[in-house]
């Protein structure tokens, strides 16, 4: 073979390789988000009560994140953060005068339509988008997911426990729990025992219909849910070793298995990034497993404890995410938007500022990759209670104390410092031993107060929540 032929052959190989790389299909994204599932409720994160073989498989084929954080201990603010990449305090979704911390039916409040969601960022790159499951960012038409970048919505607009009754101080009568397709109610009250099954079937159908284009599927399950007794189908009811909660967890595991198997069947596994997680920790009482377990973490959901904010996460993308690995770096739900945007080459630089950061190097196991976060903040509604930096979590010396995972309401203000890597149960207060770390974290907290606010103090970076005039929301179901 002549030198010219060799050079020509190398040129052809390089040309074909570059063309193949350029023609590689973009990644699909799926986010599976459970409701109130505890950190220790599945086998990959230590459960010995619940059988979760499909999550075991996902962890074996993917990467566990053991320091992955929600931005809140309750669902509306955490879901707002996931969707927008922002602390809820930045976008006004942490509190409102009518509903408190969690949106209730027939509210005039919701995610401001001017905020940019993951779905809207990806639609710029011609992604098909769908949400199948619980929304909880506004139930009036102006706030529905179909107005926030989603092509398709099948699910409930708020929590499954918000059923027909009178609750709000304004005397509004909550309607029967509605199951919706896009902006139309198709069943009310919906059968909560079938939701996991129906969501899963609808997800499989939607994936099949959209397999030829890049897609983003957000599947926020209603279960284990907010009710004292979670719901599961007859197939799973009474089958676990932990009552209705365990039955629900094991059905959610079944759903994961259905999704992953379907992706493999359609030859989509190697180009679909799947994230599995929970919106916040389980609201179980101490020494109670009937409403989930956050062990070995301290505390329960609906607080600023590690058990409320740190949630299980598994990332799965066969061939690209290193199989059977673990990441112990601090990452958050807010990081999904910028990470997905970068992977999809979607530009969001001109949008309003966000708090999430790209965690692609951590997802793909890059050598020496570290958390991009200098600090992470724990808010209890409008009150900043704690800050984490590196392995250290400081509970601030605040007064007055709202609900607190460690201190009584009338306790004297004093700092609590925990090494949440070595002292996972938050049992040893190190504040007296490391005053310089306390001082450094207090400085980081002051940065949050200036930008995001604290209690009555408004942050410079705060944006307005969505709000309709009171006249536009009648005291009857508007759908």
Short mmCIF file of C-alpha atoms in Angstrom, two decimals:
data_model
loop_
_atom_site.label_atom_id
_atom_site.label_comp_id
_atom_site.label_asym_id
_atom_site.label_seq_id
_atom_site.Cartn_x
_atom_site.Cartn_y
_atom_site.Cartn_z
CA UNK A 1 0.00 0.00 0.00
CA UNK A 2 1.40 3.41 -0.99
CA UNK A 3 1.79 6.30 1.41
CA UNK A 4 -0.90 8.20 -0.49
CA UNK A 5 -3.36 5.31 -0.03
CA UNK A 6 -2.56 5.09 3.68
CA UNK A 7 -3.13 8.81 4.12
CA UNK A 8 -6.38 8.61 2.16
CA UNK A 9 -7.56 5.67 4.27
CA UNK A 10 -6.83 7.50 7.52
CA UNK A 11 -8.68 10.54 6.15
CA UNK A 12 -11.75 8.43 5.32
CA UNK A 13 -11.76 6.83 8.79
CA UNK A 14 -11.47 10.22 10.49
CA UNK A 15 -14.18 11.67 8.25
CA UNK A 16 -16.57 8.83 8.94
CA UNK A 17 -15.78 9.02 12.65
CA UNK A 18 -16.44 12.75 12.79
CA UNK A 19 -19.65 12.34 10.83
CA UNK A 20 -20.76 9.56 13.13
CA UNK A 21 -20.05 11.67 16.18
CA UNK A 22 -21.87 14.65 14.71
CA UNK A 23 -24.83 12.47 13.82
CA UNK A 24 -25.06 10.83 17.24
CA UNK A 25 -28.59 11.32 18.56
CA UNK A 26 -29.02 13.69 21.52
CA UNK A 27 -29.61 12.32 24.98
CA UNK A 28 -33.11 11.73 26.29
CA UNK A 29 -33.86 12.60 29.94
CA UNK A 30 -36.19 10.90 32.41
CA UNK A 31 -36.67 12.04 36.01
CA UNK A 32 -38.50 9.60 38.30
CA UNK A 33 -39.45 11.49 41.46
CA UNK A 34 -41.15 9.73 44.38
CA UNK A 35 -43.26 11.55 46.99
CA UNK A 36 -42.03 11.51 50.62
CA UNK A 37 -39.86 8.44 50.06
CA UNK A 38 -37.29 8.15 52.84
CA UNK A 39 -33.52 8.03 52.37
CA UNK A 40 -33.43 4.50 53.82
CA UNK A 41 -36.59 3.14 52.20
CA UNK A 42 -34.93 1.11 49.41
CA UNK A 43 -32.32 -1.62 49.36
CA UNK A 44 -29.61 0.40 47.54
CA UNK A 45 -29.77 2.86 50.46
CA UNK A 46 -29.91 0.34 53.28
CA UNK A 47 -33.48 -0.92 53.66
CA UNK A 48 -33.87 -4.47 54.96
CA UNK A 49 -37.68 -4.26 54.98
CA UNK A 50 -38.54 -3.38 51.41
CA UNK A 51 -37.75 -5.53 48.39
CA UNK A 52 -36.49 -3.32 45.57
CA UNK A 53 -34.79 -5.59 43.00
CA UNK A 54 -35.19 -3.17 40.10
CA UNK A 55 -33.57 -0.32 42.01
CA UNK A 56 -30.82 -2.76 42.96
CA UNK A 57 -30.35 -3.41 39.24
CA UNK A 58 -30.39 0.32 38.48
CA UNK A 59 -27.69 0.91 41.10
CA UNK A 60 -25.62 -2.00 39.78
CA UNK A 61 -25.81 -0.58 36.27
CA UNK A 62 -25.58 3.06 37.37
CA UNK A 63 -24.27 5.40 40.05
CA UNK A 64 -25.61 6.08 43.55
CA UNK A 65 -25.46 9.63 44.88
CA UNK A 66 -25.35 9.55 48.67
CA UNK A 67 -25.21 13.33 49.28
CA UNK A 68 -27.93 14.46 46.88
CA UNK A 69 -30.19 17.19 48.26
CA UNK A 70 -33.67 18.48 47.82
CA UNK A 71 -33.94 22.22 48.47
CA UNK A 72 -36.80 21.83 50.97
CA UNK A 73 -38.34 19.42 53.43
CA UNK A 74 -41.77 19.69 51.78
CA UNK A 75 -43.04 19.14 48.27
CA UNK A 76 -44.11 22.42 46.62
CA UNK A 77 -40.80 24.25 47.19
CA UNK A 78 -38.69 21.18 46.37
CA UNK A 79 -40.54 20.59 43.09
CA UNK A 80 -40.26 24.26 42.19
CA UNK A 81 -36.50 23.98 42.67
CA UNK A 82 -36.24 20.85 40.56
CA UNK A 83 -38.16 22.49 37.73
CA UNK A 84 -36.34 25.85 37.74
CA UNK A 85 -32.88 25.21 39.19
CA UNK A 86 -33.55 27.79 41.92
CA UNK A 87 -33.99 27.84 45.65
CA UNK A 88 -37.71 28.25 46.27
CA UNK A 89 -36.93 31.43 48.22
CA UNK A 90 -35.52 33.01 45.05
CA UNK A 91 -38.74 32.45 43.09
CA UNK A 92 -41.28 32.95 45.88
CA UNK A 93 -42.44 29.33 46.00
CA UNK A 94 -41.53 28.70 49.65
CA UNK A 95 -44.55 30.37 51.26
CA UNK A 96 -47.68 32.38 50.57
CA UNK A 97 -50.29 34.04 52.80
CA UNK A 98 -53.12 31.76 51.75
CA UNK A 99 -51.58 28.27 51.68
CA UNK A 100 -48.41 28.45 53.77
CA UNK A 101 -45.50 26.32 52.53
CA UNK A 102 -47.49 23.92 50.32
CA UNK A 103 -50.00 24.93 47.66
CA UNK A 104 -53.55 23.85 48.39
CA UNK A 105 -56.44 23.34 45.95
CA UNK A 106 -58.02 26.37 44.28
CA UNK A 107 -55.09 28.62 45.15
CA UNK A 108 -54.48 31.83 43.29
CA UNK A 109 -50.72 31.23 43.68
CA UNK A 110 -48.37 29.16 41.57
CA UNK A 111 -45.05 29.05 39.75
CA UNK A 112 -44.68 32.34 37.93
CA UNK A 113 -45.12 31.74 34.17
CA UNK A 114 -42.08 33.94 33.60
CA UNK A 115 -39.84 31.37 35.29
CA UNK A 116 -38.06 29.00 32.90
CA UNK A 117 -38.45 25.27 33.56
CA UNK A 118 -36.33 22.31 32.46
CA UNK A 119 -39.05 21.54 29.92
CA UNK A 120 -38.83 25.02 28.38
CA UNK A 121 -35.04 24.89 28.18
CA UNK A 122 -35.12 21.54 26.40
CA UNK A 123 -37.92 22.55 24.05
CA UNK A 124 -35.50 25.09 22.59
CA UNK A 125 -33.63 22.04 21.29
CA UNK A 126 -36.85 20.50 19.91
CA UNK A 127 -37.35 18.01 22.73
CA UNK A 128 -40.74 16.40 23.23
CA UNK A 129 -41.77 17.01 26.86
CA UNK A 130 -44.21 15.32 29.21
CA UNK A 131 -45.12 15.22 32.88
CA UNK A 132 -46.93 12.13 34.10
CA UNK A 133 -47.75 12.39 37.79
CA UNK A 134 -48.02 15.00 40.53
CA UNK A 135 -47.41 18.66 39.60
CA UNK A 136 -48.12 20.74 42.75
CA UNK A 137 -46.91 24.07 41.38
CA UNK A 138 -50.34 25.61 40.83
CA UNK A 139 -53.73 24.09 39.96
CA UNK A 140 -55.31 27.01 38.09
CA UNK A 141 -55.06 26.95 34.26
CA UNK A 142 -52.44 29.71 34.17
CA UNK A 143 -50.08 27.61 36.32
CA UNK A 144 -50.57 24.14 34.83
CA UNK A 145 -47.55 22.31 33.35
CA UNK A 146 -48.97 22.72 29.86
CA UNK A 147 -48.28 26.45 30.31
CA UNK A 148 -44.73 25.75 31.55
CA UNK A 149 -43.15 23.94 28.61
CA UNK A 150 -44.79 20.52 28.80
CA UNK A 151 -46.47 19.16 25.67
CA UNK A 152 -48.41 16.59 27.65
CA UNK A 153 -49.74 16.26 31.21
CA UNK A 154 -51.38 13.20 32.75
CA UNK A 155 -51.74 13.26 36.50
CA UNK A 156 -52.98 15.13 39.56
CA UNK A 157 -52.36 18.86 40.10
CA UNK A 158 -51.43 18.58 43.81
CA UNK A 159 -50.95 16.04 46.61
CA UNK A 160 -53.04 12.89 46.74
CA UNK A 161 -54.23 13.68 50.29
CA UNK A 162 -55.89 16.94 49.18
CA UNK A 163 -59.29 15.41 48.72
CA UNK A 164 -62.82 16.80 48.86
CA UNK A 165 -63.36 18.82 52.06
CA UNK A 166 -63.37 22.32 53.49
CA UNK A 167 -59.94 23.29 54.72
CA UNK A 168 -58.75 26.77 53.87
CA UNK A 169 -59.43 29.78 56.05
CA UNK A 170 -61.16 31.42 53.10
CA UNK A 171 -63.87 28.75 53.36
CA UNK A 172 -63.16 27.24 49.95
CA UNK A 173 -64.45 23.72 49.41
CA UNK A 174 -61.80 21.46 47.96
CA UNK A 175 -63.06 19.50 44.95
CA UNK A 176 -62.77 15.73 44.52
CA UNK A 177 -59.15 14.82 43.69
CA UNK A 178 -58.92 15.33 39.92
CA UNK A 179 -57.01 13.17 37.45
CA UNK A 180 -56.18 15.33 34.44
CA UNK A 181 -55.16 14.88 30.85
CA UNK A 182 -53.57 18.13 29.74
CA UNK A 183 -56.01 20.79 31.02
CA UNK A 184 -59.11 18.63 31.29
CA UNK A 185 -60.32 16.56 34.24
CA UNK A 186 -60.99 12.98 33.14
CA UNK A 187 -61.81 11.46 36.55
CA UNK A 188 -62.84 12.91 39.91
CA UNK A 189 -62.30 11.60 42.43
CA UNK A 190 -59.53 9.56 40.88
CA UNK A 191 -58.78 6.04 42.09
CA UNK A 192 -55.57 6.46 44.05
CA UNK A 193 -54.95 2.71 44.24
CA UNK A 194 -54.32 2.66 40.48
CA UNK A 195 -52.13 5.76 40.10
CA UNK A 196 -48.73 4.04 40.06
CA UNK A 197 -49.94 1.49 37.53
CA UNK A 198 -51.64 4.07 35.32
CA UNK A 199 -48.71 6.49 35.43
CA UNK A 200 -46.35 3.69 34.44
CA UNK A 201 -48.53 2.51 31.54
CA UNK A 202 -48.93 6.07 30.30
CA UNK A 203 -45.17 6.64 30.52
CA UNK A 204 -44.39 3.52 28.48
CA UNK A 205 -46.89 4.57 25.84
CA UNK A 206 -45.53 8.11 25.65
CA UNK A 207 -41.92 6.90 25.35
CA UNK A 208 -42.91 4.61 22.48
CA UNK A 209 -44.73 7.43 20.70
CA UNK A 210 -41.76 9.82 21.04
CA UNK A 211 -38.80 7.48 20.58
CA UNK A 212 -37.84 9.03 17.24
CA UNK A 213 -37.19 12.47 18.74
CA UNK A 214 -35.23 13.58 21.79
CA UNK A 215 -37.51 13.64 24.81
CA UNK A 216 -37.78 14.74 28.42
CA UNK A 217 -40.14 12.77 30.66
CA UNK A 218 -40.81 13.94 34.20
CA UNK A 219 -42.57 11.22 36.20
CA UNK A 220 -43.32 12.52 39.72
CA UNK A 221 -45.18 9.69 41.44
CA UNK A 222 -47.97 10.34 43.93
CA UNK A 223 -46.70 7.60 46.25
CA UNK A 224 -45.79 6.76 48.96
CA UNK A 225 -47.55 10.09 49.35
CA UNK A 226 -48.77 12.31 52.13
CA UNK A 227 -51.59 10.18 53.51
CA UNK A 228 -51.27 8.16 56.71
CA UNK A 229 -51.87 5.01 54.64
CA UNK A 230 -50.26 4.99 51.17
CA UNK A 231 -52.09 3.45 48.24
CA UNK A 232 -51.06 0.55 46.04
CA UNK A 233 -52.79 -1.69 43.54
CA UNK A 234 -54.31 -5.06 44.44
CA UNK A 235 -51.23 -6.67 42.87
CA UNK A 236 -49.01 -5.24 45.62
CA UNK A 237 -51.40 -4.63 48.52
CA UNK A 238 -50.47 -6.75 51.55
CA UNK A 239 -47.37 -8.18 49.88
CA UNK A 240 -44.60 -6.36 51.75
CA UNK A 241 -43.19 -6.79 55.24
CA UNK A 242 -43.99 -3.18 56.16
CA UNK A 243 -47.70 -2.65 55.63
CA UNK A 244 -49.14 -0.14 53.15
CA UNK A 245 -45.96 1.93 53.09
CA UNK A 246 -43.86 -1.06 52.08
CA UNK A 247 -46.47 -2.17 49.54
CA UNK A 248 -46.29 1.25 47.91
CA UNK A 249 -42.48 1.30 47.85
CA UNK A 250 -42.34 -2.12 46.24
CA UNK A 251 -44.83 -1.06 43.58
CA UNK A 252 -42.70 2.01 42.84
CA UNK A 253 -39.74 -0.32 42.40
CA UNK A 254 -41.81 -2.36 39.93
CA UNK A 255 -42.47 0.83 38.00
CA UNK A 256 -38.74 1.55 37.74
CA UNK A 257 -38.22 -1.92 36.34
CA UNK A 258 -40.91 -1.37 33.71
CA UNK A 259 -39.32 1.91 32.57
CA UNK A 260 -35.76 0.55 32.33
CA UNK A 261 -36.86 -2.63 30.55
CA UNK A 262 -38.86 -0.60 28.04
CA UNK A 263 -35.87 1.60 27.26
CA UNK A 264 -33.74 -1.50 26.64
CA UNK A 265 -36.43 -3.06 24.46
CA UNK A 266 -36.61 0.06 22.27
CA UNK A 267 -32.80 0.29 22.11
CA UNK A 268 -32.91 3.66 23.92
CA UNK A 269 -30.95 2.74 27.05
CA UNK A 270 -27.57 3.93 25.79
CA UNK A 271 -28.92 7.40 25.05
CA UNK A 272 -31.38 7.97 27.89
CA UNK A 273 -30.21 9.47 31.18
CA UNK A 274 -32.55 8.32 33.96
CA UNK A 275 -32.54 10.02 37.37
CA UNK A 276 -34.44 8.38 40.24
CA UNK A 277 -34.98 10.27 43.49
CA UNK A 278 -37.52 11.60 46.03
CA UNK A 279 -38.89 15.11 46.57
CA UNK A 280 -37.99 15.12 50.30
CA UNK A 281 -37.52 12.76 53.20
CA UNK A 282 -40.14 10.57 54.82
CA UNK A 283 -42.35 12.25 57.45
CA UNK A 284 -41.97 9.34 59.84
CA UNK A 285 -41.98 9.92 63.56
CA UNK A 286 -38.96 8.77 65.61
CA UNK A 287 -38.67 4.96 65.80
CA UNK A 288 -41.56 4.55 63.36
CA UNK A 289 -41.23 2.80 60.01
CA UNK A 290 -44.89 2.93 59.06
CA UNK A 291 -44.37 6.17 57.16
CA UNK A 292 -40.92 5.44 55.88
CA UNK A 293 -37.36 5.53 57.14
CA UNK A 294 -34.64 8.14 56.70
CA UNK A 295 -32.04 6.06 58.53
CA UNK A 296 -29.15 6.33 59.02
CA UNK A 297 -29.80 10.07 58.69
CA UNK A 298 -31.16 12.17 61.53
CA UNK A 299 -34.67 13.57 61.53
CA UNK A 300 -37.92 13.46 59.60
CA UNK A 301 -39.36 15.15 56.57
CA UNK A 302 -40.95 18.62 56.83
CA UNK A 303 -37.92 19.95 58.75
CA UNK A 304 -34.35 21.09 58.05
CA UNK A 305 -32.81 17.82 59.21
CA UNK A 306 -30.59 15.70 57.00
CA UNK A 307 -33.44 13.19 56.89
CA UNK A 308 -35.67 15.82 55.30
CA UNK A 309 -33.25 17.36 52.80
CA UNK A 310 -30.86 14.56 51.80
CA UNK A 311 -32.65 12.18 49.47
CA UNK A 312 -31.66 9.00 47.63
CA UNK A 313 -30.60 9.35 44.00
CA UNK A 314 -29.49 6.91 41.32
CA UNK A 315 -28.29 8.01 37.89
CA UNK A 316 -28.43 5.51 35.02
CA UNK A 317 -27.02 5.75 31.50
CA UNK A 318 -25.44 2.43 30.45
CA UNK A 319 -22.10 2.83 28.75
CA UNK A 320 -21.51 6.38 29.96
CA UNK A 321 -22.23 6.46 33.69
CA UNK A 322 -19.78 4.13 35.44
CA UNK A 323 -21.67 1.07 36.62
CA UNK A 324 -21.86 0.09 40.27
CA UNK A 325 -20.26 3.30 41.54
CA UNK A 326 -21.02 5.85 44.24
CA UNK A 327 -20.67 9.63 44.43
CA UNK A 328 -20.46 11.19 47.90
CA UNK A 329 -20.06 14.79 46.67
CA UNK A 330 -22.75 17.34 47.52
CA UNK A 331 -25.20 17.68 44.63
CA UNK A 332 -28.77 18.99 44.44
CA UNK A 333 -32.02 18.79 42.51
CA UNK A 334 -31.34 22.32 41.34
CA UNK A 335 -28.38 20.98 39.35
CA UNK A 336 -30.54 18.96 36.97
CA UNK A 337 -31.59 21.93 34.83
CA UNK A 338 -28.10 23.25 34.05
CA UNK A 339 -26.73 19.72 33.68
CA UNK A 340 -29.44 18.65 31.24
CA UNK A 341 -29.08 21.94 29.37
CA UNK A 342 -25.36 21.42 28.87
CA UNK A 343 -25.78 17.82 27.77
CA UNK A 344 -28.46 18.89 25.29
CA UNK A 345 -26.41 21.94 24.18
CA UNK A 346 -29.33 24.16 25.15
CA UNK A 347 -28.35 27.73 25.94
CA UNK A 348 -29.98 29.19 29.05
CA UNK A 349 -27.42 31.93 29.71
CA UNK A 350 -29.86 34.73 28.96
CA UNK A 351 -32.44 33.46 31.43
CA UNK A 352 -32.80 34.84 34.95
CA UNK A 353 -30.11 33.70 37.45
CA UNK A 354 -30.43 30.23 38.94
CA UNK A 355 -28.73 28.42 41.81
CA UNK A 356 -28.09 25.01 40.26
CA UNK A 357 -24.71 24.09 38.76
CA UNK A 358 -23.50 21.57 36.19
CA UNK A 359 -22.74 18.19 37.78
CA UNK A 360 -21.89 16.37 34.55
CA UNK A 361 -18.35 15.50 35.67
CA UNK A 362 -19.76 13.86 38.81
CA UNK A 363 -22.43 12.00 36.85
CA UNK A 364 -19.88 10.51 34.50
CA UNK A 365 -17.25 9.79 37.15
CA UNK A 366 -14.59 12.21 35.96
CA UNK A 367 -11.31 11.83 37.82
CA UNK A 368 -11.02 14.14 40.84
CA UNK A 369 -14.43 15.74 40.15
CA UNK A 370 -15.73 17.65 43.17
CA UNK A 371 -18.97 19.31 44.19
CA UNK A 372 -19.42 22.64 42.42
CA UNK A 373 -21.20 24.06 45.48
CA UNK A 374 -19.30 26.22 47.96
CA UNK A 375 -22.39 26.25 50.17
CA UNK A 376 -25.84 24.74 50.43
CA UNK A 377 -28.70 26.31 52.42
CA UNK A 378 -31.46 24.76 54.52
CA UNK A 379 -34.57 26.94 54.76
CA UNK A 380 -37.62 26.29 56.89
CA UNK A 381 -40.11 28.26 54.81
CA UNK A 382 -38.74 31.82 54.89
CA UNK A 383 -36.31 31.18 57.77
CA UNK A 384 -32.69 30.22 57.07
CA UNK A 385 -31.82 27.61 59.69
CA UNK A 386 -28.65 25.92 58.48
CA UNK A 387 -25.83 25.98 55.95
CA UNK A 388 -23.53 23.22 54.68
CA UNK A 389 -20.07 23.62 53.19
CA UNK A 390 -17.92 20.58 52.50
CA UNK A 391 -18.60 18.03 55.26
CA UNK A 392 -19.79 20.66 57.76
CA UNK A 393 -23.38 21.60 58.53
CA UNK A 394 -24.03 24.54 60.82
CA UNK A 395 -27.38 25.13 62.47
CA UNK A 396 -27.39 28.88 62.97
CA UNK A 397 -28.01 30.55 66.36
CA UNK A 398 -31.43 31.89 65.39
CA UNK A 399 -34.26 33.48 67.32
CA UNK A 400 -37.16 33.02 67.35
CA UNK A 401 -36.90 29.36 66.46
CA UNK A 402 -39.61 28.01 64.19
CA UNK A 403 -39.92 24.23 64.10
CA UNK A 404 -36.41 22.80 64.48
CA UNK A 405 -35.01 19.26 64.23
CA UNK A 406 -32.62 19.72 67.17
CA UNK A 407 -33.76 22.62 69.34
CA UNK A 408 -36.88 23.35 71.37
CA UNK A 409 -38.87 26.47 70.40
CA UNK A 410 -37.64 28.51 73.38
CA UNK A 411 -34.05 27.26 73.44
CA UNK A 412 -31.29 29.83 73.79
CA UNK A 413 -29.72 30.71 70.44
CA UNK A 414 -26.53 28.71 70.01
CA UNK A 415 -24.72 27.19 67.00
CA UNK A 416 -24.76 23.46 66.30
CA UNK A 417 -21.99 22.13 64.05
CA UNK A 418 -22.05 18.61 62.64
CA UNK A 419 -19.72 16.74 60.33
CA UNK A 420 -22.42 15.11 58.22
CA UNK A 421 -19.92 12.83 56.48
CA UNK A 422 -18.38 11.27 59.59
CA UNK A 423 -21.31 11.82 61.97
CA UNK A 424 -24.17 10.80 59.71
CA UNK A 425 -26.66 10.78 62.59
CA UNK A 426 -25.76 14.35 63.66
CA UNK A 427 -25.05 13.37 67.26
CA UNK A 428 -21.83 15.26 68.05
CA UNK A 429 -21.99 19.06 68.20
CA UNK A 430 -18.52 20.29 67.22
CA UNK A 431 -19.19 24.05 67.46
CA UNK A 432 -16.94 24.61 70.49
CA UNK A 433 -14.09 22.64 68.91
CA UNK A 434 -14.09 24.43 65.54
CA UNK A 435 -14.99 28.11 66.07
CA UNK A 436 -13.23 29.07 62.84
CA UNK A 437 -15.54 26.76 60.84
CA UNK A 438 -18.57 28.21 62.62
CA UNK A 439 -17.41 31.70 61.69
CA UNK A 440 -16.81 30.74 58.05
CA UNK A 441 -20.24 29.12 57.67
CA UNK A 442 -21.92 32.08 59.36
CA UNK A 443 -20.32 34.23 56.67
CA UNK A 444 -21.78 31.98 53.97
CA UNK A 445 -25.18 32.23 55.65
CA UNK A 446 -24.99 36.02 55.47
CA UNK A 447 -24.42 35.73 51.70
CA UNK A 448 -27.65 33.74 51.45
CA UNK A 449 -29.53 36.32 53.49
CA UNK A 450 -28.40 39.08 51.16
CA UNK A 451 -29.34 37.16 48.02
CA UNK A 452 -32.29 34.95 49.02
CA UNK A 453 -33.56 36.59 52.22
CA UNK A 454 -34.26 35.33 55.71
CA UNK A 455 -37.55 35.60 57.63
CA UNK A 456 -38.75 39.18 57.15
CA UNK A 457 -35.60 40.23 55.34
CA UNK A 458 -36.02 40.27 51.55
CA UNK A 459 -33.13 39.08 49.43
CA UNK A 460 -31.80 41.17 46.56
CA UNK A 461 -32.18 38.23 44.17
CA UNK A 462 -35.78 37.41 45.05
CA UNK A 463 -38.36 37.17 42.24
CA UNK A 464 -42.14 37.20 42.52
CA UNK A 465 -44.27 34.07 42.67
CA UNK A 466 -47.19 33.78 40.31
CA UNK A 467 -50.41 35.27 41.63
CA UNK A 468 -53.87 35.71 40.14
CA UNK A 469 -56.34 38.31 41.28
CA UNK A 470 -58.67 36.96 43.97
CA UNK A 471 -61.65 37.51 41.67
CA UNK A 472 -60.24 35.11 39.08
CA UNK A 473 -60.36 32.06 41.38
CA UNK A 474 -63.89 31.06 42.39
CA UNK A 475 -64.60 28.83 45.38
CA UNK A 476 -65.56 25.99 43.07
CA UNK A 477 -63.48 23.77 40.85
CA UNK A 478 -62.45 25.72 37.77
CA UNK A 479 -61.58 22.80 35.51
#
